[in-house]
């Protein structure tokens, strides 16, 4: 069992929890995720790690209520426990493999949409701790839904908040702010965009036009999280990949977002899965995916 040491509602339907999981905390890196279950019967929920404290042995997760399982998670209080807390899963962010000196020479832009601020935060913090200050755009529908502003402010080189309805910060979607920053003379060597699939699709369309290489973190439906079930199948550069073991980060300019979004919907129903199985053939299930 994995004890919840802190449970906080950040804003409507979005929760933050610090969970006692020393083995995950000891080895996890920014970009990786965990799969949690409240009890033996509940759905497995994949969540990108928001923060970790190796000394305390805790991992911070942020989630939004989107269905029955996340509703059950939200009811848990400090002192309650998760039945499963499996991780760290997936590959760490590519940034964590570069040395600090080469990162310091890079002009890095993060684009976080909505709950996507949670997985962006550990990457920006990791860079800040190594003396690398990145620009960060955080987009939210409206001011009341904005999360982790103070935390992000403490680690970002420059923080640009934007709200779709103009209730706080800049007005418009994150793509508008990217355009504005570039028009103001900003130049970037790499962009990391994390948020809803539709946001990542349009950020990538724009950064391709602007010539900025872009990394996205995909969160398709996941079941086992180990490359076996095929739930998280995506096409990247014309090749079949499984987000849980090959990602979750990919070259955004190569991701087939339209297919990923349509598959996300189809995979929810038995009929949709049967359709995908017929269409995708051998690659519908992942198999071990890693044994060559
Ligand atoms: P949201 O719908 O509030 O969107 C956040 C921001 O994305 C908006 O403020 C806007 O600036 C931008 N955006 C949205 N549509 C856009 C478009 N068409 N063009 C340009 N920019 C656009 O975000 P939300 O409600 O927090 O999103 C929840 C979704 O995000 C869920 O589906 C969840 O699964 C997903 N999510 C993904 C990740 C990840 O790792 N990729 C992490 C957390 C959440
Ligand atoms: Fe990725 Fe099952 S969740 S293959």
Coordinates of C-alpha atoms and ligand atoms in Angstrom, one line a residue:
X1 CA 0.0 0.0 0.0
X2 CA 1.2 3.5 -0.8
X3 CA 0.2 6.1 1.8
X4 CA -1.0 9.6 0.8
X5 CA 0.9 12.2 2.8
X6 CA -0.8 15.2 1.3
X7 CA -4.0 15.6 -0.6
X8 CA -5.0 19.0 -2.0
X9 CA -7.6 20.2 -4.4
X10 CA -5.7 22.6 -6.6
X11 CA -8.7 23.9 -8.4
X12 CA -12.1 22.6 -9.6
X13 CA -11.7 18.8 -10.3
X14 CA -7.8 19.0 -10.3
X15 CA -6.0 17.3 -7.3
X16 CA -2.4 17.1 -6.1
X17 CA -1.2 14.3 -3.9
X18 CA 2.2 13.4 -2.3
X19 CA 2.4 9.7 -2.1
X20 CA 4.9 7.6 -0.1
X21 CA 6.6 5.5 -2.7
X22 CA 10.3 5.3 -1.8
X23 CA 11.4 2.9 -4.5
X24 CA 9.8 5.0 -7.3
X25 CA 11.1 8.3 -5.8
X26 CA 14.6 6.8 -5.6
X27 CA 14.9 6.2 -9.4
X28 CA 12.4 8.3 -11.2
X29 CA 13.4 11.0 -13.6
X30 CA 11.4 13.9 -15.2
X31 CA 9.3 12.7 -18.1
X32 CA 8.5 9.3 -16.6
X33 CA 5.1 8.2 -15.3
X34 CA 3.4 5.9 -12.8
X35 CA 0.2 3.8 -13.0
X36 CA -2.0 4.0 -9.9
X37 CA -5.0 2.0 -8.7
X38 CA -7.1 2.9 -5.6
X39 CA -8.1 -0.8 -5.1
X40 CA -7.9 -4.2 -6.7
X41 CA -11.0 -3.6 -8.9
X42 CA -10.4 0.0 -10.1
X43 CA -9.1 1.2 -13.5
X44 CA -5.4 1.7 -13.9
X45 CA -4.6 5.4 -14.2
X46 CA -1.3 6.5 -15.9
X47 CA 0.0 9.8 -14.5
X48 CA 3.1 11.7 -15.5
X49 CA 5.2 12.4 -12.4
X50 CA 4.9 16.0 -11.2
X51 CA 7.6 16.0 -8.6
X52 CA 9.6 13.7 -6.3
X53 CA 11.6 13.9 -3.2
X54 CA 14.3 11.2 -3.0
X55 CA 15.0 11.9 0.7
X56 CA 11.4 11.8 1.9
X57 CA 10.6 9.0 -0.5
X58 CA 7.6 10.7 -2.0
X59 CA 6.3 11.2 -5.5
X60 CA 3.8 14.0 -6.3
X61 CA 1.0 13.3 -8.8
X62 CA -1.6 15.7 -10.2
X63 CA -4.8 14.5 -11.8
X64 CA -8.1 15.7 -13.1
X65 CA -11.4 14.0 -12.5
X66 CA -12.4 12.6 -15.9
X67 CA -14.3 9.4 -14.9
X68 CA -15.2 7.0 -12.2
X69 CA -11.6 5.9 -11.3
X70 CA -10.3 9.5 -10.9
X71 CA -13.5 10.4 -9.0
X72 CA -12.6 7.6 -6.5
X73 CA -9.0 8.9 -6.3
X74 CA -10.2 12.4 -5.5
X75 CA -12.1 11.1 -2.5
X76 CA -8.9 9.8 -0.9
X77 CA -7.6 11.8 2.0
X78 CA -4.3 12.3 3.8
X79 CA -3.5 9.0 5.5
X80 CA -5.4 6.9 3.0
X81 CA -3.5 4.6 0.6
X82 CA -3.3 3.6 -3.0
X83 CA -3.4 -0.1 -3.6
X84 CA -0.9 0.1 -6.6
X85 CA 1.6 2.7 -7.4
X86 CA 3.7 1.2 -10.2
X87 CA 6.7 3.0 -11.7
X88 CA 8.8 4.7 -12.8
X89 CA 7.5 3.8 -16.3
X90 CA 8.5 5.1 -19.7
X91 CA 11.7 6.8 -20.8
X92 CA 13.0 9.8 -19.0
X93 CA 13.0 13.1 -20.9
X94 CA 15.8 13.4 -23.4
X95 CA 16.9 16.6 -21.7
X96 CA 18.0 14.6 -18.7
X97 CA 20.6 12.8 -20.8
X98 CA 22.4 16.0 -21.9
X99 CA 25.1 17.6 -19.8
X100 CA 24.4 20.9 -18.2
X101 CA 26.9 22.9 -20.2
X102 CA 25.4 21.9 -23.5
X103 CA 21.9 22.6 -22.1
X104 CA 23.0 26.1 -21.0
X105 CA 23.8 26.9 -24.6
X106 CA 20.3 26.0 -25.7
X107 CA 17.3 28.3 -25.8
X108 CA 14.5 26.1 -24.5
X109 CA 10.8 26.8 -24.6
X110 CA 8.2 24.8 -22.6
X111 CA 4.5 24.9 -23.5
X112 CA 2.2 23.6 -20.9
X113 CA -1.6 23.3 -21.5
X114 CA -4.0 22.9 -18.6
X115 CA -3.1 19.9 -16.5
X116 CA 0.0 19.5 -18.7
X117 CA 1.6 22.0 -16.4
X118 CA 2.1 19.1 -14.0
X119 CA 4.5 17.0 -16.2
X120 CA 6.2 20.2 -17.4
X121 CA 7.1 21.3 -13.9
X122 CA 9.7 18.6 -13.0
X123 CA 11.5 19.2 -16.3
X124 CA 11.8 22.9 -15.7
X125 CA 12.8 22.4 -12.1
X126 CA 15.5 19.8 -13.1
X127 CA 17.0 22.3 -15.6
X128 CA 16.8 25.2 -13.0
X129 CA 18.7 23.1 -10.5
X130 CA 21.5 22.8 -13.1
X131 CA 21.6 26.5 -13.9
X132 CA 19.5 26.3 -17.0
X133 CA 16.7 28.8 -17.2
X134 CA 14.0 28.0 -19.8
X135 CA 11.1 30.1 -21.0
X136 CA 7.7 28.6 -20.0
X137 CA 4.3 29.3 -21.5
X138 CA 1.4 28.0 -19.4
X139 CA -2.0 28.1 -21.0
X140 CA -5.3 27.7 -19.2
X141 CA -9.0 28.1 -20.3
X142 CA -9.5 30.7 -17.5
X143 CA -7.8 32.1 -14.4
X144 CA -9.5 29.8 -11.9
X145 CA -8.2 26.7 -13.7
X146 CA -4.6 27.7 -13.7
X147 CA -2.4 25.4 -11.6
X148 CA 1.2 25.5 -10.2
X149 CA 1.8 29.1 -11.1
X150 CA 3.9 29.9 -8.0
X151 CA 5.9 26.7 -8.3
X152 CA 6.6 27.3 -12.0
X153 CA 7.5 31.0 -11.4
X154 CA 10.2 29.8 -8.9
X155 CA 12.0 27.6 -11.5
X156 CA 11.3 29.2 -14.9
X157 CA 13.6 31.7 -16.6
X158 CA 10.6 33.6 -17.9
X159 CA 7.0 32.6 -17.3
X160 CA 4.2 33.6 -19.7
X161 CA 0.7 32.9 -18.5
X162 CA -2.1 32.9 -21.1
X163 CA -5.8 32.3 -20.7
X164 CA -8.2 31.5 -23.5
X165 CA -10.7 34.0 -22.2
X166 CA -8.2 36.7 -21.3
X167 CA -9.1 36.6 -17.6
X168 CA -5.4 36.6 -16.6
X169 CA -2.1 37.1 -18.2
X170 CA -2.0 37.2 -22.0
X171 CA -5.1 36.5 -23.9
X172 CA -5.6 33.6 -26.3
X173 CA -4.3 30.1 -26.7
X174 CA -0.6 29.0 -26.2
X175 CA 0.0 29.1 -29.9
X176 CA -0.8 32.9 -30.0
X177 CA 1.9 33.5 -27.3
X178 CA 4.5 31.4 -29.2
X179 CA 3.8 33.6 -32.2
X180 CA 4.0 36.8 -30.2
X181 CA 7.3 35.8 -28.5
X182 CA 8.9 34.9 -31.9
X183 CA 7.6 38.2 -33.3
X184 CA 9.1 40.0 -30.4
X185 CA 12.5 38.5 -31.4
X186 CA 12.8 35.4 -29.2
X187 CA 14.5 32.5 -30.8
X188 CA 14.4 28.9 -29.6
X189 CA 16.4 25.8 -30.3
X190 CA 13.9 23.3 -28.9
X191 CA 10.3 23.4 -27.7
X192 CA 8.7 20.8 -25.3
X193 CA 4.9 20.9 -25.5
X194 CA 2.7 18.9 -23.0
X195 CA -1.0 19.2 -22.7
X196 CA -4.2 18.1 -24.5
X197 CA -3.6 16.3 -27.8
X198 CA -5.3 19.0 -29.8
X199 CA -2.9 21.6 -28.3
X200 CA 0.2 19.6 -29.1
X201 CA -1.1 19.1 -32.6
X202 CA -1.4 22.8 -33.2
X203 CA 1.8 23.7 -31.4
X204 CA 3.6 21.3 -33.6
X205 CA 2.0 22.7 -36.8
X206 CA 3.2 26.2 -35.7
X207 CA 6.7 25.2 -34.6
X208 CA 7.2 23.3 -37.8
X209 CA 6.5 26.5 -39.8
X210 CA 8.8 28.4 -37.4
X211 CA 11.6 25.7 -37.7
X212 CA 11.7 24.9 -34.0
X213 CA 12.3 21.2 -33.2
X214 CA 9.5 20.1 -30.9
X215 CA 9.1 17.3 -28.4
X216 CA 5.7 16.2 -27.1
X217 CA 4.7 13.9 -24.3
X218 CA 1.8 11.6 -25.4
X219 CA -0.7 10.2 -22.9
X220 CA -3.0 7.9 -24.9
X221 CA -5.1 5.3 -23.1
X222 CA -2.8 2.9 -21.3
X223 CA -3.6 -0.4 -19.7
X224 CA -0.5 -2.4 -18.7
X225 CA 2.1 0.3 -19.2
X226 CA 4.7 -2.3 -20.2
X227 CA 4.3 -2.6 -24.0
X228 CA 2.2 -5.7 -24.0
X229 CA -1.5 -4.7 -24.5
X230 CA -1.2 -2.3 -27.4
X231 CA -3.6 0.3 -25.9
X232 CA -1.1 3.2 -26.3
X233 CA -0.2 2.5 -29.9
X234 CA 0.7 5.6 -31.9
X235 CA 2.3 6.3 -35.3
X236 CA 5.4 8.3 -35.3
X237 CA 7.3 9.0 -38.5
X238 CA 5.2 6.2 -40.2
X239 CA 6.3 3.7 -37.6
X240 CA 4.2 2.0 -34.9
X241 CA 5.3 2.9 -31.4
X242 CA 3.9 2.2 -28.0
X243 CA 3.9 5.4 -25.9
X244 CA 4.4 3.5 -22.6
X245 CA 7.8 1.9 -23.6
X246 CA 9.0 3.9 -26.6
X247 CA 7.8 7.3 -25.1
X248 CA 6.0 9.0 -23.7
X249 CA 8.1 11.7 -25.4
X250 CA 8.4 11.8 -29.2
X251 CA 9.4 14.1 -32.0
X252 CA 6.2 16.1 -32.3
X253 CA 6.7 16.9 -35.9
X254 CA 6.5 13.2 -36.7
X255 CA 3.5 12.2 -34.6
X256 CA 0.3 11.4 -36.4
X257 CA -2.0 13.4 -34.1
X258 CA -5.2 12.9 -36.1
X259 CA -4.8 9.1 -35.9
X260 CA -3.9 9.3 -32.2
X261 CA -7.0 11.4 -31.4
X262 CA -9.3 9.2 -33.4
X263 CA -7.9 6.0 -31.8
X264 CA -8.3 7.5 -28.4
X265 CA -12.1 7.7 -29.0
X266 CA -12.4 4.3 -30.7
X267 CA -10.4 2.4 -28.0
X268 CA -13.1 3.3 -25.4
X269 CA -15.7 0.9 -26.8
X270 CA -15.6 -2.8 -27.5
X271 CA -16.9 -2.1 -31.0
X272 CA -14.2 0.4 -31.5
X273 CA -11.5 -2.0 -30.3
X274 CA -12.8 -4.7 -32.6
X275 CA -12.6 -2.2 -35.5
X276 CA -9.0 -1.3 -34.6
X277 CA -8.0 -4.9 -34.2
X278 CA -9.1 -5.6 -37.7
X279 CA -7.4 -2.5 -39.1
X280 CA -4.2 -2.8 -37.2
X281 CA -3.6 -6.5 -37.5
X282 CA -0.4 -7.8 -35.9
X283 CA 0.5 -4.4 -34.4
X284 CA -2.8 -4.0 -32.5
X285 CA -1.3 -5.8 -29.5
X286 CA 2.1 -4.7 -28.4
X287 CA 3.6 -8.0 -27.5
X288 CA 6.7 -7.5 -25.5
X289 CA 7.7 -5.0 -28.1
X290 CA 11.2 -4.9 -26.9
X291 CA 12.7 -8.3 -27.6
X292 CA 13.5 -7.6 -31.2
Ligands
LIG1 P1 -7.4 22.7 -21.8 O1 -8.5 22.1 -22.7 O2 -7.8 23.6 -20.7 O3 -6.3 23.3 -22.7 C1 -5.2 23.9 -22.2 C2 -4.6 24.9 -23.1 O4 -4.2 24.3 -24.3 C3 -5.6 26.0 -23.5 O5 -5.6 27.0 -22.5 C4 -5.0 26.4 -24.8 O6 -4.0 27.4 -24.6 C5 -4.3 25.2 -25.3 N1 -5.1 24.7 -26.4 C6 -6.2 23.9 -26.4 N2 -6.7 23.7 -27.6 C7 -5.9 24.3 -28.5 C8 -5.8 24.4 -29.9 N3 -6.8 23.9 -30.7 N4 -4.8 25.1 -30.4 C9 -3.9 25.7 -29.6 N5 -3.9 25.6 -28.3 C10 -4.8 24.9 -27.7 O7 -6.6 21.6 -21.1 P2 -7.1 20.5 -20.0 O8 -8.5 20.6 -19.8 O9 -6.2 20.6 -18.9 O10 -6.7 19.2 -20.8 C11 -7.0 18.0 -20.3 C12 -6.5 17.0 -21.4 O11 -5.0 17.1 -21.4 C13 -6.9 15.7 -21.0 O12 -7.3 15.0 -22.1 C14 -5.6 15.0 -20.5 O13 -5.6 13.7 -20.8 C15 -4.5 15.8 -21.3 N6 -3.3 15.8 -20.6 C16 -2.2 15.4 -21.2 C17 -1.0 15.3 -20.6 C18 0.2 14.8 -21.3 O14 1.1 14.3 -20.7 N7 0.2 15.0 -22.6 C19 -0.9 15.7 -19.3 C20 -2.0 16.1 -18.6 C21 -3.2 16.2 -19.3
LIG2 FE1 1.4 0.6 -23.7 FE2 -0.2 -1.4 -23.0 S1 -0.2 0.6 -22.2 S2 1.2 -1.3 -24.7

